[in-house]
Coordinates of C-alpha atoms and ligand atoms in Angstrom, one line a residue:
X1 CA 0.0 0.0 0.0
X2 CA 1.6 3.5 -0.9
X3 CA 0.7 6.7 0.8
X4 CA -0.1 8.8 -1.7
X5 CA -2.3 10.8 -1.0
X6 CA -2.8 14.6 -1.8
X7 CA -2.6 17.6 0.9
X8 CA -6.4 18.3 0.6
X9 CA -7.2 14.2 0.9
X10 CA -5.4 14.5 3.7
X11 CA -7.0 17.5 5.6
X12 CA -10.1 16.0 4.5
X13 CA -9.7 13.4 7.4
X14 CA -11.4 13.8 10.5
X15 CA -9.2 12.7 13.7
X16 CA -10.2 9.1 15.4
X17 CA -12.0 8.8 18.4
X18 CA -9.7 6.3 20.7
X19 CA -12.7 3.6 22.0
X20 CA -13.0 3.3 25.2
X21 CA -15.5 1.2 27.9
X22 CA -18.5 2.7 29.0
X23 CA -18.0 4.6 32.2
X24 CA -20.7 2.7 33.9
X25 CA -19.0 -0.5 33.7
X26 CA -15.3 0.3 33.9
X27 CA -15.9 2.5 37.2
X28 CA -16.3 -0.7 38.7
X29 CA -13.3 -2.7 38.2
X30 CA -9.8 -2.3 36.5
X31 CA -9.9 -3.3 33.3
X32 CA -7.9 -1.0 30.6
X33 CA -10.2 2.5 30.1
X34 CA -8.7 2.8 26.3
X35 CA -9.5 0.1 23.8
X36 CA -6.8 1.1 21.6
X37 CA -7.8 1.9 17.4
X38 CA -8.9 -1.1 14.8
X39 CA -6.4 -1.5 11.7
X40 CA -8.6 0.8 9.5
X41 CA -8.9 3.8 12.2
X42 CA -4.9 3.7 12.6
X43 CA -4.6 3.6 8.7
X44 CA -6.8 6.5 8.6
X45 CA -5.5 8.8 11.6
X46 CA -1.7 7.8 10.2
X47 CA -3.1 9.4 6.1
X48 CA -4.0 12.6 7.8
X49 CA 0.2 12.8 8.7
X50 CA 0.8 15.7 6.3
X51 CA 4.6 14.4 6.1
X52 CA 5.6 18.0 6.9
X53 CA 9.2 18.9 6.1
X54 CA 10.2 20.8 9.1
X55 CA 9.1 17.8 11.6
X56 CA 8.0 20.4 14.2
X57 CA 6.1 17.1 15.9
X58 CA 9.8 15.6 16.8
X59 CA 11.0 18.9 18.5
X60 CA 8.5 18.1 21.0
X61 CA 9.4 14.9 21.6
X62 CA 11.5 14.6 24.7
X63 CA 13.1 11.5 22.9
X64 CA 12.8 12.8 19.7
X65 CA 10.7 10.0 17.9
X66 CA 11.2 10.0 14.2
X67 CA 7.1 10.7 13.9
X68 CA 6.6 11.4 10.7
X69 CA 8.6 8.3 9.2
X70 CA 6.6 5.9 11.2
X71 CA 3.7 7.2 11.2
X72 CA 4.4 7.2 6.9
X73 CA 5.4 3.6 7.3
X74 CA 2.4 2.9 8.8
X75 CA 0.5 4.9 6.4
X76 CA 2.4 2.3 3.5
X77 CA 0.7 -1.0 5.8
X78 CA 4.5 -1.4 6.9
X79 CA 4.2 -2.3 10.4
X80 CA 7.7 -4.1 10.6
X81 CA 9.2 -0.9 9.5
X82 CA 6.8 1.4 11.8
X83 CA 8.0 -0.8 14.8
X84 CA 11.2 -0.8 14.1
X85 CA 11.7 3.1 13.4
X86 CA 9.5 3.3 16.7
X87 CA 11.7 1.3 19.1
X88 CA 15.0 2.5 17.8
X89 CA 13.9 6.0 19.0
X90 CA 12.0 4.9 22.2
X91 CA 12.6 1.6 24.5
X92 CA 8.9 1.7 26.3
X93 CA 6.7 3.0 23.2
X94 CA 3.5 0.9 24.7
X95 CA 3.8 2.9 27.6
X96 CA 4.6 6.4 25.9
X97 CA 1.7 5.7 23.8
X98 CA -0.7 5.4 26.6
X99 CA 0.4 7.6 29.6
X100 CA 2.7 10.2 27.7
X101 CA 1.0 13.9 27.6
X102 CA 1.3 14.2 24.4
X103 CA -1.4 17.1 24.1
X104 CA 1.3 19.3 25.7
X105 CA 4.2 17.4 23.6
X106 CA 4.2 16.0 20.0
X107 CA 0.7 17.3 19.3
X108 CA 0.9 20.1 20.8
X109 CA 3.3 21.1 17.9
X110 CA 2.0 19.2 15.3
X111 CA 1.1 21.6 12.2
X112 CA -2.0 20.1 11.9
X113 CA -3.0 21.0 15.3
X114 CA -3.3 25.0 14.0
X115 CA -6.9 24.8 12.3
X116 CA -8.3 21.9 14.0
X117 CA -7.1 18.6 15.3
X118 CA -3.3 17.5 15.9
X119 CA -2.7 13.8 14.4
X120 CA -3.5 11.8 17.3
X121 CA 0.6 10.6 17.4
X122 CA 0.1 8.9 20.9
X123 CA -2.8 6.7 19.6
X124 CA -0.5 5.7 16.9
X125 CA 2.4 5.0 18.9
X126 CA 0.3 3.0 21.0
X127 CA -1.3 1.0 18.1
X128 CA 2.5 0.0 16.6
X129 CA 3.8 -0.6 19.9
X130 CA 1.2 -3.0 20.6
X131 CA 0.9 -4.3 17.3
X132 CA 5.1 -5.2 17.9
X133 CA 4.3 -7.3 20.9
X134 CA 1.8 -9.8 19.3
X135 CA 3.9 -10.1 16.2
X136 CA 7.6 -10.7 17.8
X137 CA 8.2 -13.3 14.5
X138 CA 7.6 -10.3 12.3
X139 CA 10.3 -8.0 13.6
X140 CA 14.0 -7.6 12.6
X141 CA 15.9 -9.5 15.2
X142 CA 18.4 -6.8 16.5
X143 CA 22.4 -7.6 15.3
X144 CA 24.1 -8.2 18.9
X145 CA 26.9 -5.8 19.8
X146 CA 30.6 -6.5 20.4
X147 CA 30.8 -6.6 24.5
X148 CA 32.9 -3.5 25.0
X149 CA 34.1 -5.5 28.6
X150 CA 32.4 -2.3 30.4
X151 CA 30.1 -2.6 33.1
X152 CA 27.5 0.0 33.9
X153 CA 25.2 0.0 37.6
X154 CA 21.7 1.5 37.1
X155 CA 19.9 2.5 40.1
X156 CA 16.1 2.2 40.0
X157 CA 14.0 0.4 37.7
X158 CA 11.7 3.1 36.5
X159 CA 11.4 4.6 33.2
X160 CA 14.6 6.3 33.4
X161 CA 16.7 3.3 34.7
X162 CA 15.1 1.2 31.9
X163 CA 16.1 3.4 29.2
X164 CA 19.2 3.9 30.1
X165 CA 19.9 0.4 30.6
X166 CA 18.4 -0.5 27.2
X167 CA 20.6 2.1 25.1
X168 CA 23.4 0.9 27.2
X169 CA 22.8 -2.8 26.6
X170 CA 23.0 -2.0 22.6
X171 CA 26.3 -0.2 23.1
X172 CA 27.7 -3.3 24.4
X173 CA 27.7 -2.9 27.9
X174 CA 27.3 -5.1 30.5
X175 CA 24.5 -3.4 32.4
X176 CA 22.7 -4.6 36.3
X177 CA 20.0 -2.5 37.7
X178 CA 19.1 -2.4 41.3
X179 CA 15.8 -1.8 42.5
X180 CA 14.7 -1.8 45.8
X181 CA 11.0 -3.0 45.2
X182 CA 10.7 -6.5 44.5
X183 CA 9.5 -5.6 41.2
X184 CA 10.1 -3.4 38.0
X185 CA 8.5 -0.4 36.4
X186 CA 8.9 2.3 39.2
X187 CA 6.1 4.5 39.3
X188 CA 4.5 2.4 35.7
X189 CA 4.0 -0.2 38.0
X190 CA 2.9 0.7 41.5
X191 CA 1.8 4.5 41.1
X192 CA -0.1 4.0 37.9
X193 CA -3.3 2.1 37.6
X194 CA -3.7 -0.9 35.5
X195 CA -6.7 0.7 34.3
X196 CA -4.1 2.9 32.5
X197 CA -1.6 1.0 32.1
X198 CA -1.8 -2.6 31.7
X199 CA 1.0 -3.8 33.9
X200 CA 1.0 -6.8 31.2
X201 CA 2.7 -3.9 29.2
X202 CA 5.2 -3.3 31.3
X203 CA 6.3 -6.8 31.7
X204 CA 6.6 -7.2 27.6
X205 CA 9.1 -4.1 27.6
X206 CA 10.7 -4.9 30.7
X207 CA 11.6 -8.2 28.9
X208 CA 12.8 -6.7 25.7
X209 CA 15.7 -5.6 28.0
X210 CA 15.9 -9.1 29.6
X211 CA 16.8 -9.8 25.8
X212 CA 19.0 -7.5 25.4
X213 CA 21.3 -9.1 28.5
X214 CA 20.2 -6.5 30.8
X215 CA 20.4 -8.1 34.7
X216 CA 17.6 -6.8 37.3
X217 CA 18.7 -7.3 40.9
X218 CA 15.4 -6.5 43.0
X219 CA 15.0 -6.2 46.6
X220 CA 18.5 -4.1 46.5
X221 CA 18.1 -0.6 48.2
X222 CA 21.4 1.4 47.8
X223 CA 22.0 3.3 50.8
X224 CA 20.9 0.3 52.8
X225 CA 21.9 -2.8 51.4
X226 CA 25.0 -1.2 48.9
X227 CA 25.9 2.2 48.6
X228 CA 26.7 4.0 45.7
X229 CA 30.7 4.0 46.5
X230 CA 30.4 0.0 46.6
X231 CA 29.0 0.1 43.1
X232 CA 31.8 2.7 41.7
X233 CA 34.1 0.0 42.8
X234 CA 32.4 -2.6 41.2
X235 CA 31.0 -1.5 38.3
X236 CA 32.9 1.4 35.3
X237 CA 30.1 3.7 35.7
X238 CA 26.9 4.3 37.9
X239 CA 23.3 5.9 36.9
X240 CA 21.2 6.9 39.6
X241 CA 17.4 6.7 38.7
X242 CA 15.8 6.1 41.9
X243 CA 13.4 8.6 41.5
X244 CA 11.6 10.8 43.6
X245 CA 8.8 8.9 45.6
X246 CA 9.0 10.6 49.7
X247 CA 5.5 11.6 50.0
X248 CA 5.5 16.0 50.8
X249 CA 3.5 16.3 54.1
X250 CA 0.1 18.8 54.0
X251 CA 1.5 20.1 57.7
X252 CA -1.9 20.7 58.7
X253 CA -3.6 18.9 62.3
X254 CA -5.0 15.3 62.2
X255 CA -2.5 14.3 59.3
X256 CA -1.4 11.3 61.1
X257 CA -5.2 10.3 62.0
X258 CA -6.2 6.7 60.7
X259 CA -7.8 6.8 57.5
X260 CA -5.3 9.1 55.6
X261 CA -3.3 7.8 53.1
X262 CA -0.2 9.1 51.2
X263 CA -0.9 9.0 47.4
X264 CA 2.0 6.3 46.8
X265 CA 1.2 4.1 49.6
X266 CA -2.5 3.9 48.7
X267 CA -1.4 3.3 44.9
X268 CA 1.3 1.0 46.3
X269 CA -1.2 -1.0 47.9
X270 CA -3.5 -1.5 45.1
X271 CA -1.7 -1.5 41.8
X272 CA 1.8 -3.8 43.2
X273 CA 0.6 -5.5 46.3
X274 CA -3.3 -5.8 44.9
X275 CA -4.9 -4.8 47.6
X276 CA -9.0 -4.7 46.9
X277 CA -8.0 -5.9 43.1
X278 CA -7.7 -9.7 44.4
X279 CA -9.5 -11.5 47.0
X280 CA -7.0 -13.3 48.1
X281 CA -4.4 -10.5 48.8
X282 CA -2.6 -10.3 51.9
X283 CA -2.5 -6.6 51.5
X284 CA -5.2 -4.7 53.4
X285 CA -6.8 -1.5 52.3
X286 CA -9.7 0.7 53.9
X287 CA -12.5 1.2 52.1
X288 CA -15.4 4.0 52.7
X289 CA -17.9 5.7 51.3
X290 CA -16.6 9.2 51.1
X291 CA -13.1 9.3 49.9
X292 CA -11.2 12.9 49.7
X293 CA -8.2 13.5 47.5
X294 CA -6.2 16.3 47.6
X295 CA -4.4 17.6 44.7
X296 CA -5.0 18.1 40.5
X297 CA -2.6 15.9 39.1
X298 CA -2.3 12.4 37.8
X299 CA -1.5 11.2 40.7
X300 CA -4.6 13.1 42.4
X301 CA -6.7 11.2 39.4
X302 CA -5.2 8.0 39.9
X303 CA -6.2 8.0 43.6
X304 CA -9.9 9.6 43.2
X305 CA -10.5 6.7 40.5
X306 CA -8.8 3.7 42.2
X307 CA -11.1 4.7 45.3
X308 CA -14.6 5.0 42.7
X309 CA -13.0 1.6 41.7
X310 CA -12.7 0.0 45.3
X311 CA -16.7 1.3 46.0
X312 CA -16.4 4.8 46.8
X313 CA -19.9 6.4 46.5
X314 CA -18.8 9.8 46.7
X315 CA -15.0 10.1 45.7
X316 CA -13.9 13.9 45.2
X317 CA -11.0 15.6 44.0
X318 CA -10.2 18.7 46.4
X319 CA -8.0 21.1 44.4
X320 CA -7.1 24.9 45.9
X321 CA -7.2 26.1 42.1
X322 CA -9.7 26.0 39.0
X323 CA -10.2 23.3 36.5
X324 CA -8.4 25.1 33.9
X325 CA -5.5 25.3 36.2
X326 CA -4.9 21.5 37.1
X327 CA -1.7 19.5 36.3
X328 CA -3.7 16.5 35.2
X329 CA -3.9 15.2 31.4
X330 CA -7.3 16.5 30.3
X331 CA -8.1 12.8 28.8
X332 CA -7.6 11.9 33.0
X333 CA -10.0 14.6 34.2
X334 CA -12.7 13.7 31.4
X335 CA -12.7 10.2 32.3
X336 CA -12.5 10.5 36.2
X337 CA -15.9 13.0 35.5
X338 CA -17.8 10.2 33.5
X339 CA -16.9 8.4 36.0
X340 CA -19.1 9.9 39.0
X341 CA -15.9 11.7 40.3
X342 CA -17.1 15.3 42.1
X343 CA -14.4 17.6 41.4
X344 CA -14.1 20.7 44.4
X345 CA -12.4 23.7 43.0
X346 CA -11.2 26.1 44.7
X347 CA -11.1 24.6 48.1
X348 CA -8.0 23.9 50.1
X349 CA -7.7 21.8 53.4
X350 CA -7.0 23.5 56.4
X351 CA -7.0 20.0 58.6
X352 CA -8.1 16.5 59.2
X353 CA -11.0 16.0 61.6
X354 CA -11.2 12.8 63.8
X355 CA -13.1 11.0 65.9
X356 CA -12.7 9.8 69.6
X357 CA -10.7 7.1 68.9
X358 CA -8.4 8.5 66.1
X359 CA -10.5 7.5 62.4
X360 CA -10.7 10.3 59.6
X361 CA -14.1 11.7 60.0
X362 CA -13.8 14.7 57.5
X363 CA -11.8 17.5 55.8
X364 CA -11.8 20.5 57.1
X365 CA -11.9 23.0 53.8
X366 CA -11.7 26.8 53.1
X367 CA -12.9 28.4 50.2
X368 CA -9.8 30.2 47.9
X369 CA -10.2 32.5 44.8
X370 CA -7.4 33.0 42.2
X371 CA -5.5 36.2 42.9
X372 CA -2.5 37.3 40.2
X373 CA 0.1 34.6 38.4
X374 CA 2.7 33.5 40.6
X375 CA 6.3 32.0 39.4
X376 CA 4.6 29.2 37.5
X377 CA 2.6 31.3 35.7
X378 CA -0.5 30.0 37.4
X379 CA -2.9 32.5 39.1
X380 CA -2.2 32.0 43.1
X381 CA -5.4 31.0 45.1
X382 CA -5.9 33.0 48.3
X383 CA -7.9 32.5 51.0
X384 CA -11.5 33.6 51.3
X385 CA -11.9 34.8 55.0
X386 CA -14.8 33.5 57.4
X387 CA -15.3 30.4 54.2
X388 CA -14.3 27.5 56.1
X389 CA -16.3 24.6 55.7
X390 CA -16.1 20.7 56.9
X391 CA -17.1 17.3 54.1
X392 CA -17.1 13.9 55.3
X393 CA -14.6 11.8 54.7
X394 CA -13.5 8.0 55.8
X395 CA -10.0 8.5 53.5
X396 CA -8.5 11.4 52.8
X397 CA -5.3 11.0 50.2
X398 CA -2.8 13.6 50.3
X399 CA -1.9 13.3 46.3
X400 CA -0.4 17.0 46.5
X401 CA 3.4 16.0 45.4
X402 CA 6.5 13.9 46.3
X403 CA 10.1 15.0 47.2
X404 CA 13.6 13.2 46.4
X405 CA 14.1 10.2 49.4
X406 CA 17.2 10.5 51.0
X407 CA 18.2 7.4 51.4
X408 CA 20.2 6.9 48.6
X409 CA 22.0 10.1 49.2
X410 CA 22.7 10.5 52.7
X411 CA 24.9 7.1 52.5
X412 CA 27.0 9.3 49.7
X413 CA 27.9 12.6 51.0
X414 CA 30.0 13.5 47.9
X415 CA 27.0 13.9 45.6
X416 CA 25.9 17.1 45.3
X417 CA 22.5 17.7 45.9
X418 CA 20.0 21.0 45.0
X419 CA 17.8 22.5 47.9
X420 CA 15.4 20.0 47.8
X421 CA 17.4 17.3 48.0
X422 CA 17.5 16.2 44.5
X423 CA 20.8 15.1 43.0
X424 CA 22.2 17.9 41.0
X425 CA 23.3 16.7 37.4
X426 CA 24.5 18.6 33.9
X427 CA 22.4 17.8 30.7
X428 CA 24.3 14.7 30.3
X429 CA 23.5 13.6 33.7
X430 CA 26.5 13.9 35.3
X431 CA 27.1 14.5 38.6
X432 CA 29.5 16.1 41.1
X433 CA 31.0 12.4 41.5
X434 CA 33.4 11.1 38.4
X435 CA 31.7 8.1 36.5
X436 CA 28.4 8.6 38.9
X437 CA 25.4 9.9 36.2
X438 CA 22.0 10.9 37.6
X439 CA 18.4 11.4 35.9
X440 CA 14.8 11.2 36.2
X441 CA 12.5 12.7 38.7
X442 CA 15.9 12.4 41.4
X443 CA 17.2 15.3 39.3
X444 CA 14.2 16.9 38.3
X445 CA 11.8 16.4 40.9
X446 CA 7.9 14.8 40.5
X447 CA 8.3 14.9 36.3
X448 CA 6.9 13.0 33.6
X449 CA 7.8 9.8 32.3
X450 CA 9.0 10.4 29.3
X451 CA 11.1 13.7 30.3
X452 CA 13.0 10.3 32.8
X453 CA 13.0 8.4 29.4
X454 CA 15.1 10.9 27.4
X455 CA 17.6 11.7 30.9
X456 CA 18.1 7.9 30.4
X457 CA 18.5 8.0 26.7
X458 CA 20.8 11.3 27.4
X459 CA 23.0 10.5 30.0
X460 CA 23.5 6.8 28.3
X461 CA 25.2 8.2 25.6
X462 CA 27.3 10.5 28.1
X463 CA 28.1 7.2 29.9
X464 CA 29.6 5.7 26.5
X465 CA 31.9 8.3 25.6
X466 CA 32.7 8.5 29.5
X467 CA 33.5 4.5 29.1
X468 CA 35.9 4.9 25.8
X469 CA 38.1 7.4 27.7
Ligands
LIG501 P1 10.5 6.1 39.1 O1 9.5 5.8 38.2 O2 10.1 6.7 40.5 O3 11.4 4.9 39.4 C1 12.4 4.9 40.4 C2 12.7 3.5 40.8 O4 13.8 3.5 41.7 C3 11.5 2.8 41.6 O5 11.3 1.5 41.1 C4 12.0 2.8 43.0 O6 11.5 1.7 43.7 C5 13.5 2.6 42.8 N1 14.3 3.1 44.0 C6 14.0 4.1 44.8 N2 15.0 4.3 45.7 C7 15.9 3.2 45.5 C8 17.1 2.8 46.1 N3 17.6 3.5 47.2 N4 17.7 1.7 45.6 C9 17.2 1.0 44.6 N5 16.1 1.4 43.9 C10 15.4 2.5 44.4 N6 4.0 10.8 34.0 C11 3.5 10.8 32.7 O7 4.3 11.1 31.8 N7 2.2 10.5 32.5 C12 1.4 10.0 33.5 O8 0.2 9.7 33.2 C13 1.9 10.0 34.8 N8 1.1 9.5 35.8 C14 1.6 9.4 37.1 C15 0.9 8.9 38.1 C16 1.4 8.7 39.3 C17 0.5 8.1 40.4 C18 2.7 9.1 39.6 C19 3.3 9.0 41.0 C20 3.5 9.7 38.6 C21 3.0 9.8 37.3 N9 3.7 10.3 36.3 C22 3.2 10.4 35.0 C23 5.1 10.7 36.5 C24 6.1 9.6 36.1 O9 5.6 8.4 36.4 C25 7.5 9.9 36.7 O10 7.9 11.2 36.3 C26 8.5 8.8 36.2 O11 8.0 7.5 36.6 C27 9.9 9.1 36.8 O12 10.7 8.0 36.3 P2 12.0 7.7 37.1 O13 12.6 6.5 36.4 O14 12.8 8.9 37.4 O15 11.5 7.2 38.6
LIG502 FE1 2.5 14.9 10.7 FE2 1.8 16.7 12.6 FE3 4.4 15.8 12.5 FE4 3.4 17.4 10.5 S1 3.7 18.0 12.7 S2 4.7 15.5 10.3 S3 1.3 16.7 10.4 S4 2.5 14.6 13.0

């Protein structure tokens, strides 16, 4: 099949609608929200590619996907080709394609995107990514490199430790990541809902690198069970890609009542030790009937629709700014509202209210309004005086952000570390420690998962030249 067809063919196609379960049923259980497109929808979104010459759509790739070549291939029916000009620019493309915001991203630049709709390059990504997995047979098996006799330590098995360790693997190296967890995908796996993301996806690309001669060493924490100094001696090179997963505290009363979970726990629980998603889990979790959240990102969504999912009749998002102003993916916010989530604008918590014998009882609120930008260019909420206001609760979840851990870095007081306690690294990832290379959210704080992705892709190639010298 050729893809031949002209400009005004082209703009002539409307943008596909990804399918998706009916709210109704999917707010009960955790079954994959997004379908993903039929063979004739992906031809059709992949034709209305206008092939543009200046690839504005790869500038806003973090990784720099070559878009318009497989989007083309795909276009020509040419899915080996598609898959393989996919992976070589991206090692988890089945997760990009689901969780990446691409709205803000690759779309958001797309020429198309000017007088109408952006080619929907995620959906794509996502249909090829998948389509790779269920035809391994019909892939070009990758030539294996020379061993180079280096050895590279990666610490963390997240999206930036995976990357990392998957260019690294192709260079030749012989590559070991540590986690501490006793299982992979960082945050893919136990902050983001299967609903989401399948975690059957994750295991596929995790073992691509398992291919690849990559060795994952879980249960390891460095700064407990190694340090970082033991692994410079054992190992040419180090990444550090632990992430950044210490809960921030609200600081307001009744934070340590019963009944109030940190986002990551309550995720933790659920999504890697199954908690209310099997019956026979050892894991406990509560469950009430009036569940709080507090915060307006994906995290916040991920919490407020897990709870609707574990039989939450009233789950609510409370967020101290508007709608327009929330972190969250738009695609995360429309789904959580179909499914019976109550969002609370507006409204910050002032404290935790308890009864007698210590159980979350409700959230103490005040009302805010938006008053001028502040340095993130979002309007600052204030406080409305004499607003306050109480809503039941059995759960609150604070879902408001997370902060570098220090346990990695306190056992390695030569690494130089920002304010905040995140590791402090140059665009190649390194840091203030020779042959020691840093990225992900440890450098740049709660990010995304594909600004991890190109720190690993980054700082892998840094690693290489730092490994010929
Ligand atoms: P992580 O994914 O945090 O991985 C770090 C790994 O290191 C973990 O496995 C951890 O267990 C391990 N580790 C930690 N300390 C040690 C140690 N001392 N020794 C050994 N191992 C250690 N981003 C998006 O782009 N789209 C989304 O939809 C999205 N949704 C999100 C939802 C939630 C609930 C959360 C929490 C985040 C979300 N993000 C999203 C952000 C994104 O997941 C992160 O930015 C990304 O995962 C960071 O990757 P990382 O590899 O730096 O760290
Ligand atoms: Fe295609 Fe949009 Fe990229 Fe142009 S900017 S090549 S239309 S995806």
């Amino acid at each position: 099949m050729s893809n031949d067809l002209s400009p005004k063919e082209r703009m002539a196609i409307d943008r596909v609608h990804m399918p998706e379960l009916p709210a109704d049923e999917r707010s009960t259980n955790f079954e994959e929200v997004n379908l993903g497109l039929s063979a004739d929808q992906a031809l059709s979104e992949a034709q209305r590619c206008l092939q543009c010459k200046t690839r504005n759509c790869v500038a806003g790739c973090p990784v720099g996907v070559s878009i318009p070549e497989f989007i083309d291939a795909l276009a020509c029916d040419d899915l080996p080709k598609a898959a393989q000009i996919l992976r070589g620019d991206n090692a988890l493309p089945a997760v990009c394609g689901r969780v990446c915001p691409q709205e803000t991203q690759c779309e958001a630049l797309c020429v198309r995107g000017k007088k109408g709709d952006a080619v929907a390059i995620g959906y794509l990504e996502r249909y090829v990514a998948d389509w790779a997995m269920l035809h391994p047979d019909r892939l070009l098996k990758e030539a294996k490199p020379e061993p180079t006799g280096k050895s590279v330590a990666v610490v963390g098995c997240g999206p930036a430790g995976l990357t990392a360790a998957g260019e690294l693997a192709r260079m030749g190296h012989q590559v070991t990541i540590f986690e501490a967890l006793h299982d992979t995908g960082g945050v893919l796996r136990y902050g983001i809902p299967e609903f989401r993301l399948p975690k059957e996806i994750i295991d596929r690309e995790v073992a691509v690198l398992a291919e690849l001669g990559v060795t994952i060493e879980c249960n390891v924490i460095i700064g407990k069970t190694l340090t970082v100094a033991e692994l410079s001696e054992d190992y040419d090179a180090v990444f550090i890609a632990n992430g950044a997963g210490l809960p921030t505290m609200l600081n307001i009363p009744g934070e340590n009542l019963k009944g109030v979970y940190a986002a990551n726990e309550f995720l933790t629980r659920v999504n890697l030790m199954e908690a209310g998603r099997k019956e026979d889990s050892a894991t406990p979790i509560l469950q009430r009937d009036e569940v709080a959240v507090i915060g307006g990102g994906n995290t916040a969504m991920d919490c407020v629709r897990t709870a609707r999912r574990l039989g939450a009749k009233r789950a609510m998002i409370i967020y101290r700014r508007g709608e327009a102003e929330m972190p969250a993916r738009i695609e995360e916010i429309k789904h959580a509202k179909e499914e019976g989530v109550e969002f609370v604008m507006l409204t910050a918590p002032i404290a935790i209210v308890g009864t007698e014998d210590g159980w979350v009882s409700a959230l103490r609120c005040q009302k805010m309004e938006l008053g001028p930008a502040d340095d993130s260019g979002r309007r600052r909420p204030q406080p409305v005086a004499g607003s306050e206001f109480d809503i039941p609760a059995g759960i609150v979840i604070n879902a408001v952000g997370t902060n570098a851990n220090p346990l990695l870095t306190a056992t390695a007081p030569d690494l130089k570390l920002n304010k905040w306690g995140n590791v402090v690294a140059d665009e190649e990832g390194q840091t203030s420690i020779p042959g020691v290379f840093a990225g992900g959210d440890i450098v740049r704080g709660g990010a995304t998962v594909i600004l991890a992705m190109g720190d690993g892709k980054r700082a892998a190639a840094a690693i290489n030249e730092y490994l010929k010298r």
